[in-house]
Coordinates of C-alpha atoms and ligand atoms in Angstrom, one line a residue:
M29 CA 55.2 -15.6 -17.1
G30 CA 52.6 -18.4 -17.5
F31 CA 48.7 -17.4 -18.5
P32 CA 48.5 -14.4 -18.1
E33 CA 46.3 -13.5 -14.7
N34 CA 42.9 -12.8 -16.1
F35 CA 43.5 -16.6 -18.4
L36 CA 39.6 -17.5 -19.3
W37 CA 39.8 -20.7 -18.1
G38 CA 36.4 -23.0 -19.3
G39 CA 34.8 -25.4 -21.3
A40 CA 32.5 -25.8 -24.1
T41 CA 29.3 -27.4 -25.3
A42 CA 26.7 -26.5 -28.0
A43 CA 22.8 -26.5 -27.8
N44 CA 22.0 -28.7 -29.6
Q45 CA 24.1 -31.2 -28.5
S46 CA 23.4 -31.0 -25.4
E47 CA 19.8 -29.8 -24.4
G48 CA 17.2 -32.3 -25.8
A49 CA 13.8 -31.0 -25.6
Y50 CA 13.7 -30.8 -29.3
N51 CA 9.8 -29.6 -29.6
L52 CA 9.6 -28.4 -25.5
D53 CA 8.6 -24.6 -25.1
N54 CA 7.8 -23.3 -29.2
R55 CA 11.5 -24.8 -30.1
G56 CA 11.2 -25.6 -34.3
L57 CA 12.5 -28.1 -35.8
A58 CA 16.9 -27.4 -36.9
N59 CA 19.0 -29.0 -39.6
V60 CA 21.0 -30.4 -36.3
D61 CA 18.4 -32.4 -35.1
L62 CA 17.7 -34.6 -38.3
L63 CA 20.9 -36.1 -37.8
P64 CA 20.3 -39.6 -36.1
V65 CA 22.7 -42.6 -35.5
G66 CA 23.7 -45.2 -37.1
E67 CA 25.8 -45.8 -41.3
D68 CA 23.1 -43.4 -43.4
R69 CA 23.9 -40.3 -40.4
R70 CA 27.4 -39.4 -42.7
A71 CA 25.0 -39.4 -45.5
V72 CA 22.9 -36.3 -44.0
V73 CA 26.1 -34.9 -42.9
M74 CA 27.4 -34.3 -46.3
G75 CA 24.3 -33.2 -47.3
E76 CA 24.4 -36.4 -49.9
K77 CA 21.2 -38.1 -48.4
K78 CA 17.8 -36.0 -47.9
M79 CA 16.3 -37.2 -44.6
F80 CA 13.7 -33.2 -43.7
H81 CA 12.3 -35.2 -41.3
F82 CA 12.5 -37.9 -38.4
L83 CA 11.6 -41.5 -39.8
D84 CA 10.4 -44.2 -37.5
D85 CA 13.5 -46.5 -38.1
Y86 CA 15.9 -44.1 -37.0
F87 CA 17.0 -42.7 -33.2
Y88 CA 18.0 -39.1 -32.9
P89 CA 20.3 -38.3 -30.4
A90 CA 19.6 -35.2 -30.2
K91 CA 16.1 -35.1 -29.4
N92 CA 16.7 -35.6 -25.7
A93 CA 20.5 -35.6 -25.9
I94 CA 21.9 -34.9 -22.4
D95 CA 18.9 -32.9 -21.0
M96 CA 20.5 -30.2 -20.0
Y97 CA 17.1 -28.0 -20.6
H98 CA 16.2 -29.2 -17.4
Q99 CA 19.0 -29.9 -16.1
Y100 CA 21.1 -27.1 -16.2
K101 CA 21.0 -25.7 -12.8
E102 CA 22.8 -28.9 -12.1
D103 CA 25.1 -28.7 -14.3
I104 CA 25.9 -25.2 -14.0
A105 CA 26.7 -26.1 -10.4
L106 CA 29.0 -28.5 -11.7
L107 CA 31.3 -25.6 -13.7
G108 CA 30.6 -23.2 -10.7
E109 CA 32.7 -26.2 -8.5
L110 CA 35.4 -26.1 -11.0
G111 CA 36.0 -22.5 -10.3
F112 CA 35.0 -22.1 -15.0
K113 CA 35.8 -18.1 -15.5
T114 CA 33.8 -18.8 -18.1
Y115 CA 31.6 -21.6 -19.8
R116 CA 31.6 -22.0 -23.9
M117 CA 27.8 -22.5 -24.9
S118 CA 25.1 -22.2 -28.0
I119 CA 21.7 -20.4 -28.1
A120 CA 19.7 -22.4 -30.4
W121 CA 17.6 -20.9 -32.7
T122 CA 14.3 -22.0 -33.4
R123 CA 13.8 -21.4 -29.6
I124 CA 14.3 -17.9 -30.6
F125 CA 12.6 -17.9 -34.1
P126 CA 11.0 -21.4 -34.0
K127 CA 10.3 -21.2 -38.3
G128 CA 13.2 -18.9 -38.6
D129 CA 11.3 -16.0 -40.7
E130 CA 9.4 -14.5 -37.9
K131 CA 9.3 -11.3 -36.7
E132 CA 8.8 -11.7 -33.7
P133 CA 10.7 -13.8 -31.5
N134 CA 9.8 -16.6 -28.8
E135 CA 10.0 -15.5 -25.6
A136 CA 9.8 -18.7 -24.0
G137 CA 13.3 -19.4 -25.5
L138 CA 14.8 -16.4 -25.5
E139 CA 13.7 -16.3 -21.3
Y140 CA 15.5 -19.3 -21.5
Y141 CA 18.9 -18.5 -21.9
E142 CA 18.2 -15.7 -19.8
K143 CA 17.8 -17.9 -16.9
V144 CA 21.0 -19.9 -18.2
F145 CA 22.7 -16.3 -18.7
K146 CA 22.4 -15.5 -14.9
E147 CA 22.8 -19.1 -13.4
C148 CA 26.3 -18.8 -15.5
R149 CA 26.7 -15.0 -13.2
K150 CA 26.0 -16.7 -10.1
Y151 CA 28.9 -18.4 -10.4
G152 CA 31.6 -15.9 -11.8
I153 CA 31.4 -17.5 -14.8
E154 CA 31.3 -15.5 -18.0
P155 CA 29.6 -17.3 -20.9
L156 CA 31.0 -17.1 -24.2
V157 CA 28.0 -17.4 -26.4
T158 CA 27.6 -19.1 -29.4
I159 CA 25.2 -17.9 -32.2
S160 CA 25.3 -20.6 -34.6
H161 CA 26.9 -23.7 -34.0
F162 CA 25.6 -25.8 -36.8
D163 CA 21.8 -24.9 -36.1
C164 CA 19.5 -23.6 -38.6
P165 CA 15.7 -23.7 -38.5
M166 CA 13.9 -26.4 -41.2
H167 CA 12.2 -24.0 -42.5
L168 CA 14.5 -22.3 -43.6
V169 CA 15.8 -25.2 -45.1
E170 CA 12.4 -26.2 -46.7
K171 CA 11.4 -23.5 -48.0
Y172 CA 14.4 -21.0 -48.9
G173 CA 17.5 -23.7 -49.6
S174 CA 18.8 -22.5 -46.3
W175 CA 22.3 -20.5 -46.4
R176 CA 22.1 -21.3 -50.3
N177 CA 19.5 -17.7 -50.1
R178 CA 20.8 -14.6 -49.4
K179 CA 17.4 -14.2 -47.6
M180 CA 19.1 -16.2 -44.7
I181 CA 21.4 -12.7 -44.1
D182 CA 18.0 -10.6 -43.1
F183 CA 16.5 -14.1 -41.3
F184 CA 20.1 -14.6 -38.5
E185 CA 20.0 -10.6 -38.4
N186 CA 16.6 -10.0 -36.8
L187 CA 17.9 -13.1 -34.6
C188 CA 21.4 -11.4 -33.5
K189 CA 19.5 -7.7 -33.1
V190 CA 17.4 -9.4 -30.2
V191 CA 20.1 -11.7 -28.6
F192 CA 22.4 -8.8 -28.4
T193 CA 19.3 -6.6 -27.3
R194 CA 18.0 -9.1 -25.3
Y195 CA 21.3 -9.9 -23.3
K196 CA 22.6 -6.7 -23.5
G197 CA 24.6 -7.2 -19.6
L198 CA 24.7 -10.6 -19.3
V199 CA 26.5 -11.5 -22.0
K200 CA 29.7 -10.0 -24.2
Y201 CA 31.8 -12.1 -25.7
W202 CA 30.3 -14.1 -29.2
L203 CA 31.1 -15.9 -31.7
V204 CA 29.2 -16.0 -35.3
F205 CA 29.0 -19.2 -36.9
N206 CA 31.4 -22.7 -34.9
E207 CA 33.2 -23.5 -37.6
I208 CA 31.9 -21.5 -40.4
N209 CA 34.7 -23.4 -42.6
M210 CA 32.7 -26.7 -42.6
V211 CA 29.5 -25.5 -44.4
L212 CA 32.4 -26.2 -46.9
H213 CA 33.5 -30.3 -45.9
A214 CA 29.7 -30.9 -44.1
P215 CA 27.1 -29.0 -45.4
F216 CA 23.6 -29.8 -44.5
M217 CA 25.2 -30.8 -40.3
A218 CA 26.6 -27.4 -40.5
A219 CA 24.8 -24.7 -42.5
G220 CA 21.7 -26.7 -43.5
L221 CA 22.9 -27.3 -47.2
Y222 CA 21.1 -30.2 -49.0
V223 CA 22.8 -31.1 -52.4
G224 CA 22.6 -34.2 -53.2
D225 CA 20.7 -33.0 -56.8
L226 CA 23.5 -31.5 -57.8
D227 CA 26.9 -32.3 -59.9
E228 CA 30.2 -31.3 -58.7
K229 CA 29.9 -28.7 -60.1
E230 CA 26.6 -27.0 -58.5
K231 CA 28.5 -28.3 -56.0
E232 CA 31.1 -25.8 -55.0
K233 CA 29.4 -23.4 -56.3
V234 CA 25.7 -23.3 -54.0
K235 CA 29.5 -24.7 -51.2
Y236 CA 31.1 -20.9 -52.0
Q237 CA 27.5 -19.2 -52.2
A238 CA 26.0 -20.4 -49.1
A239 CA 29.7 -19.3 -47.8
H240 CA 29.2 -15.6 -49.0
H241 CA 26.1 -15.3 -47.1
E242 CA 28.0 -16.4 -43.5
L243 CA 30.6 -14.4 -43.7
V244 CA 28.1 -11.1 -44.7
A245 CA 26.4 -12.1 -42.2
N246 CA 29.1 -12.8 -39.7
A247 CA 30.2 -9.1 -40.9
L248 CA 26.0 -7.6 -40.0
A249 CA 26.6 -9.5 -36.6
T250 CA 30.2 -7.5 -35.8
K251 CA 28.3 -4.7 -36.4
I252 CA 25.6 -5.1 -34.4
A253 CA 26.6 -6.2 -31.7
H254 CA 29.7 -3.3 -31.0
E255 CA 26.4 -0.6 -31.9
V256 CA 24.2 -2.6 -29.1
D257 CA 27.3 -2.5 -26.9
P258 CA 31.6 -1.0 -27.7
E259 CA 31.5 -3.8 -25.1
N260 CA 31.0 -6.4 -26.8
Q261 CA 33.8 -8.6 -28.3
V262 CA 33.0 -11.4 -31.4
G263 CA 35.3 -13.6 -32.5
C264 CA 35.1 -15.4 -35.4
M265 CA 35.3 -19.4 -35.2
L266 CA 37.7 -22.2 -37.3
G267 CA 37.6 -25.5 -37.7
A268 CA 41.8 -25.3 -37.3
G269 CA 44.3 -27.5 -37.9
K270 CA 47.5 -27.7 -40.1
H271 CA 48.5 -29.5 -42.7
Y272 CA 51.9 -30.6 -42.6
P273 CA 53.6 -31.5 -45.6
Y274 CA 54.0 -36.0 -45.6
S275 CA 58.0 -35.4 -47.0
C276 CA 60.2 -32.5 -47.7
N277 CA 59.4 -33.2 -50.8
P278 CA 58.3 -29.4 -52.2
D279 CA 54.4 -30.6 -54.1
D280 CA 54.1 -32.0 -50.7
V281 CA 54.8 -28.7 -49.2
L282 CA 53.0 -26.9 -51.1
V283 CA 49.8 -29.7 -52.2
S284 CA 49.6 -27.9 -47.9
Q285 CA 50.1 -24.8 -47.8
L286 CA 47.1 -25.0 -50.6
R287 CA 45.2 -27.1 -48.6
D288 CA 45.8 -24.7 -44.9
R289 CA 44.2 -21.7 -47.4
E290 CA 40.5 -23.6 -47.6
D291 CA 40.9 -23.3 -44.1
Y292 CA 42.0 -19.2 -43.9
F293 CA 39.7 -18.6 -46.9
F294 CA 37.7 -18.2 -43.7
S295 CA 39.5 -15.2 -41.2
D296 CA 41.4 -14.5 -43.8
V297 CA 37.6 -12.2 -45.4
Q298 CA 36.3 -12.2 -41.3
A299 CA 40.5 -10.9 -39.7
R300 CA 41.0 -8.4 -42.8
G301 CA 38.2 -7.1 -44.2
E302 CA 38.8 -9.1 -47.5
Y303 CA 38.3 -11.7 -50.5
P304 CA 42.2 -12.9 -51.1
S305 CA 43.0 -13.4 -54.0
Y306 CA 43.9 -16.9 -53.9
M307 CA 40.2 -17.3 -53.8
I308 CA 39.5 -15.0 -56.1
K309 CA 41.9 -16.6 -58.0
K310 CA 40.0 -19.9 -58.0
F311 CA 36.7 -18.5 -59.0
E312 CA 37.5 -17.1 -61.7
R313 CA 40.0 -20.1 -63.0
E314 CA 36.9 -23.0 -62.0
G315 CA 34.1 -20.8 -63.6
I316 CA 32.8 -20.7 -60.0
Q317 CA 30.4 -17.3 -59.4
I318 CA 29.1 -15.2 -56.7
D319 CA 26.3 -13.2 -56.4
F320 CA 27.9 -10.3 -54.3
E321 CA 25.8 -7.2 -53.6
K322 CA 27.5 -3.5 -53.9
E323 CA 27.0 -3.6 -50.2
D324 CA 29.1 -6.6 -49.3
L325 CA 32.4 -5.7 -49.3
E326 CA 32.0 -2.2 -47.6
L327 CA 30.3 -4.3 -44.7
L328 CA 33.1 -6.5 -45.2
K329 CA 36.0 -4.8 -44.7
N330 CA 34.4 -1.6 -41.2
N331 CA 33.8 -5.2 -39.3
T332 CA 36.6 -7.3 -38.8
V333 CA 36.1 -9.1 -35.9
D334 CA 37.9 -8.5 -32.8
F335 CA 39.8 -11.9 -31.8
I336 CA 40.5 -15.2 -33.3
S337 CA 39.2 -18.1 -31.6
F338 CA 39.6 -22.3 -33.3
S339 CA 38.8 -25.8 -32.1
Y340 CA 42.3 -27.4 -32.1
Y341 CA 41.4 -31.4 -32.5
M342 CA 44.6 -32.7 -34.7
S343 CA 47.1 -31.8 -37.0
R344 CA 46.6 -33.1 -40.8
V345 CA 48.8 -34.4 -43.4
G346 CA 48.9 -33.1 -47.2
T347 CA 50.3 -34.6 -50.4
A348 CA 51.0 -34.8 -54.2
N349 CA 50.6 -39.0 -53.9
P350 CA 48.0 -39.5 -51.6
E351 CA 47.8 -43.1 -53.1
I352 CA 51.6 -43.9 -51.2
A353 CA 49.7 -42.5 -48.1
E354 CA 47.5 -44.5 -45.6
Q355 CA 44.0 -42.2 -45.1
T356 CA 43.3 -41.4 -41.6
T357 CA 39.5 -42.8 -40.0
G358 CA 36.7 -41.3 -38.4
N359 CA 37.0 -37.4 -39.3
I360 CA 35.2 -35.5 -41.9
F361 CA 38.7 -33.4 -42.0
D362 CA 40.2 -36.1 -44.4
S363 CA 43.5 -36.3 -44.3
V364 CA 46.4 -38.5 -44.8
K365 CA 47.8 -40.7 -41.7
N366 CA 51.2 -39.0 -40.2
P367 CA 53.2 -41.9 -38.2
Y368 CA 54.9 -40.0 -36.5
L369 CA 51.4 -39.7 -33.8
P370 CA 49.5 -41.6 -31.5
S371 CA 45.7 -42.0 -32.3
S372 CA 42.8 -41.7 -30.4
E373 CA 40.4 -44.4 -30.6
W374 CA 38.4 -42.8 -33.2
G375 CA 41.2 -42.1 -35.3
W376 CA 42.1 -39.3 -34.4
Q377 CA 45.7 -38.1 -34.2
I378 CA 47.2 -36.2 -30.8
D379 CA 49.6 -33.8 -31.5
P380 CA 49.4 -30.8 -28.7
L381 CA 53.0 -30.0 -30.6
G382 CA 51.0 -28.8 -33.4
M383 CA 48.5 -26.6 -30.8
R384 CA 51.7 -24.4 -30.5
I385 CA 52.6 -24.4 -34.2
M386 CA 48.8 -23.6 -34.9
L387 CA 49.1 -20.8 -32.7
I388 CA 51.8 -19.1 -34.2
E389 CA 51.0 -19.4 -37.0
L390 CA 47.7 -17.3 -36.8
Y391 CA 49.0 -14.8 -35.4
D392 CA 51.8 -14.2 -37.1
R393 CA 49.0 -14.5 -40.2
Y394 CA 46.1 -11.9 -38.0
Q395 CA 48.2 -10.1 -35.8
K396 CA 45.1 -10.4 -33.5
P397 CA 44.1 -12.3 -30.1
L398 CA 43.5 -15.3 -30.1
F399 CA 41.0 -18.4 -28.1
V400 CA 41.7 -21.8 -27.8
V401 CA 37.8 -22.2 -27.9
E402 CA 37.7 -26.4 -28.3
N403 CA 40.4 -28.3 -27.3
G404 CA 40.0 -33.0 -26.6
L405 CA 39.7 -35.8 -27.0
G406 CA 37.0 -38.2 -27.1
A407 CA 36.7 -41.8 -25.8
N408 CA 34.3 -44.5 -24.6
D409 CA 35.0 -44.2 -20.8
I410 CA 34.0 -46.8 -18.9
P411 CA 33.3 -47.1 -14.8
D412 CA 35.4 -49.3 -12.8
S413 CA 33.6 -51.5 -10.9
D414 CA 33.1 -49.1 -7.7
G415 CA 31.8 -45.8 -10.9
N416 CA 34.5 -44.2 -10.8
I417 CA 36.0 -42.9 -14.3
N418 CA 40.1 -42.8 -14.0
D419 CA 40.5 -41.3 -17.2
D420 CA 44.5 -40.2 -17.0
Y421 CA 44.4 -40.8 -21.0
R422 CA 42.3 -37.4 -20.9
I423 CA 44.1 -35.7 -18.4
N424 CA 47.6 -36.7 -20.6
Y425 CA 46.4 -35.2 -23.7
L426 CA 44.3 -31.8 -21.9
S427 CA 47.4 -31.5 -20.1
D428 CA 50.2 -31.8 -22.5
H429 CA 48.1 -29.0 -25.1
I430 CA 47.7 -26.9 -22.4
K431 CA 52.1 -27.1 -22.1
A432 CA 51.6 -26.3 -25.3
M433 CA 49.5 -23.4 -25.9
K434 CA 51.7 -22.1 -22.2
D435 CA 54.8 -22.4 -24.7
A436 CA 52.9 -21.0 -26.9
I437 CA 52.0 -18.0 -24.5
D438 CA 55.9 -18.1 -22.9
L439 CA 58.1 -18.6 -24.9
D440 CA 56.4 -17.4 -28.9
G441 CA 54.9 -14.3 -27.8
V442 CA 51.2 -15.2 -28.6
P443 CA 48.6 -13.1 -27.0
V444 CA 46.0 -16.3 -26.0
M445 CA 43.3 -14.9 -24.5
G446 CA 41.3 -18.5 -22.1
Y447 CA 41.2 -22.1 -23.2
T448 CA 37.8 -24.1 -23.6
M449 CA 38.0 -27.5 -23.7
W450 CA 35.4 -30.2 -25.1
S451 CA 33.4 -30.7 -23.7
C452 CA 32.6 -29.8 -20.2
I453 CA 30.4 -32.6 -19.6
D454 CA 29.4 -35.9 -22.2
I455 CA 27.3 -34.9 -24.7
V456 CA 26.5 -36.1 -27.7
S457 CA 29.3 -36.2 -30.7
A458 CA 29.0 -33.6 -33.9
G459 CA 30.5 -35.8 -36.0
S460 CA 29.3 -39.5 -35.3
G461 CA 26.3 -39.0 -33.5
E462 CA 27.3 -41.3 -31.0
M463 CA 27.1 -40.9 -27.1
K464 CA 30.4 -42.8 -26.1
K465 CA 32.4 -40.6 -27.6
R466 CA 32.9 -39.0 -24.1
Y467 CA 34.6 -36.5 -24.0
G468 CA 33.6 -34.5 -20.3
L469 CA 34.8 -33.7 -17.3
I470 CA 31.2 -35.2 -16.0
Y471 CA 30.7 -37.8 -16.7
V472 CA 26.4 -38.7 -17.7
D473 CA 24.8 -42.0 -18.1
R474 CA 23.2 -42.2 -21.2
D475 CA 24.4 -44.9 -24.2
N476 CA 24.4 -44.5 -28.1
L477 CA 20.8 -45.4 -28.2
G478 CA 18.9 -42.9 -25.4
N479 CA 19.5 -45.2 -22.3
G480 CA 20.6 -44.3 -19.1
T481 CA 19.9 -42.3 -15.6
L482 CA 21.4 -39.3 -17.3
K483 CA 23.0 -39.1 -13.6
R484 CA 26.2 -37.0 -13.9
S485 CA 29.0 -38.0 -11.7
K486 CA 33.0 -36.7 -11.5
K487 CA 35.1 -38.3 -12.7
K488 CA 39.1 -38.0 -12.4
S489 CA 39.8 -35.1 -14.9
F490 CA 37.0 -32.8 -13.1
D491 CA 39.7 -32.4 -9.7
W492 CA 42.7 -32.6 -11.9
Y493 CA 41.2 -29.1 -13.8
K494 CA 39.6 -27.7 -10.7
K495 CA 43.6 -27.7 -9.8
V496 CA 44.3 -26.4 -13.2
I497 CA 42.2 -23.6 -12.8
E498 CA 43.1 -23.1 -9.3
S499 CA 46.9 -22.3 -10.1
N500 CA 46.1 -20.7 -12.8
G501 CA 47.9 -23.2 -15.1
E502 CA 50.7 -23.7 -12.9
N503 CA 49.8 -27.5 -11.8
L504 CA 49.5 -29.8 -14.7
Ligands
P53_12 P1 32.7 -35.0 -33.0 C1 34.4 -33.0 -36.6 C2 33.5 -33.7 -37.1 C3 32.4 -32.7 -36.9 C4 32.5 -31.4 -36.1 O1 33.7 -33.6 -32.8 C5 33.9 -30.9 -35.4 C6 35.0 -31.8 -36.1 C7 36.3 -31.1 -35.3 O2 36.8 -30.7 -36.2 O3 33.5 -30.1 -34.9 C8 33.7 -29.3 -33.3 O4 32.2 -34.7 -31.5 C9 32.5 -29.0 -33.0 C10 31.3 -29.9 -32.4 C11 31.9 -31.1 -31.7 C12 33.0 -31.5 -32.1 O5 34.3 -31.4 -32.7 O6 33.0 -35.5 -34.2 O7 32.3 -28.2 -32.9 O8 30.3 -29.6 -32.3 O9 31.2 -32.0 -31.1 C13 34.3 -32.9 -31.5 O10 34.1 -36.0 -32.1

């Protein structure tokens, strides 16, 4: 009973939100470097405002982030102290191929991640590596229009070949695209797509064409990973959260079901290997013409993922009458407010049971092992007069979600491989760009405008989570 013996406990981060050092050792510029903090961020993230170069009046938090690029040894030592079995992190494409379309990789970038993976292994930590956590070289954005262009598949294939070959034996768990469904909701942040000059119909077409290219690239990456090392395990990664019907009115139920399908489209292709009929119907109905190559269908069919991973922060609500319900705020996934749930300081609704519901649903749909690779609470932690952070609210959030996951394993028979909470250390928020939206077990002294010593200190949740891992999830 309880968690399996080899359960992969850990935490997660992403390169651009943590590393900084945006222009060191030949690193190229990426879409994710160019997201400013402040009120224009959203429009840039959505691909509505074009900002392909740094502008003087803006602050770009990813440039230096929490400087993990230089402090990785100290940071991984802390993860070792926590007893992590796994650490989910991402590689920056632009460290390895600074422009994206070069033939030869940048050795300095490859060496850097080799050192990081070896450092993890020193503590018995298994790296879980996201190949693209939203990032894409700006050169590819400017020259090719990013993922709307089929050439991206070749560039990405090069990256994958280099990475799988170089890190063979050091890394065996891979996620290809972080929250692949985010391309529909935040096209520039998630996929380097600027769409501000297109009408609604053209936008849809570009987003789904880019999605198709990513899905083909995902299948190709899975194929190469298995060829290079049969030990490799590749997962898809879905930004998850079920839509509950606002009421038991069948109209609300249907809307919710259809909204879920917009997300499941991606994992359906990745896990089952074919385009679902509902998406083909949508394309026909809306006149969205997607360019397929002959070989795509076979590639998708033959290279499905080994496991299903997902982020889960909250559930969502669907209604046929949005005008009568209150909208949530603060998230890229827009939703109607659920009157039964409390909200975080950023308006994200807190729903531990929704995690169990999600696990059941994804297992029923795919019958593949599941991996929860993001789950956590963003809060504005304030150190007390002794400098301590008593983040009981975070402990409660994590504890309630882990309990729900335990129920899914114990009561519902769902196989879960692991859990990497977001984020083990405070990093820059992807959605808001703020530093004060903190998720970490480790506090980092830095504010929204980059002031601070970058000093790391343990929060109360650090010791708590260490005990959770030590007891294999018994001590919650
Ligand atoms: P933040 C919403 C908005 C942006 C990224 O989000 C998101 C989501 C939620 O699904 O996805 C993930 O930092 C993402 C991480 C991100 C985390 O959620 O906006 O994979 O990069 O930091 C939390 O509070």
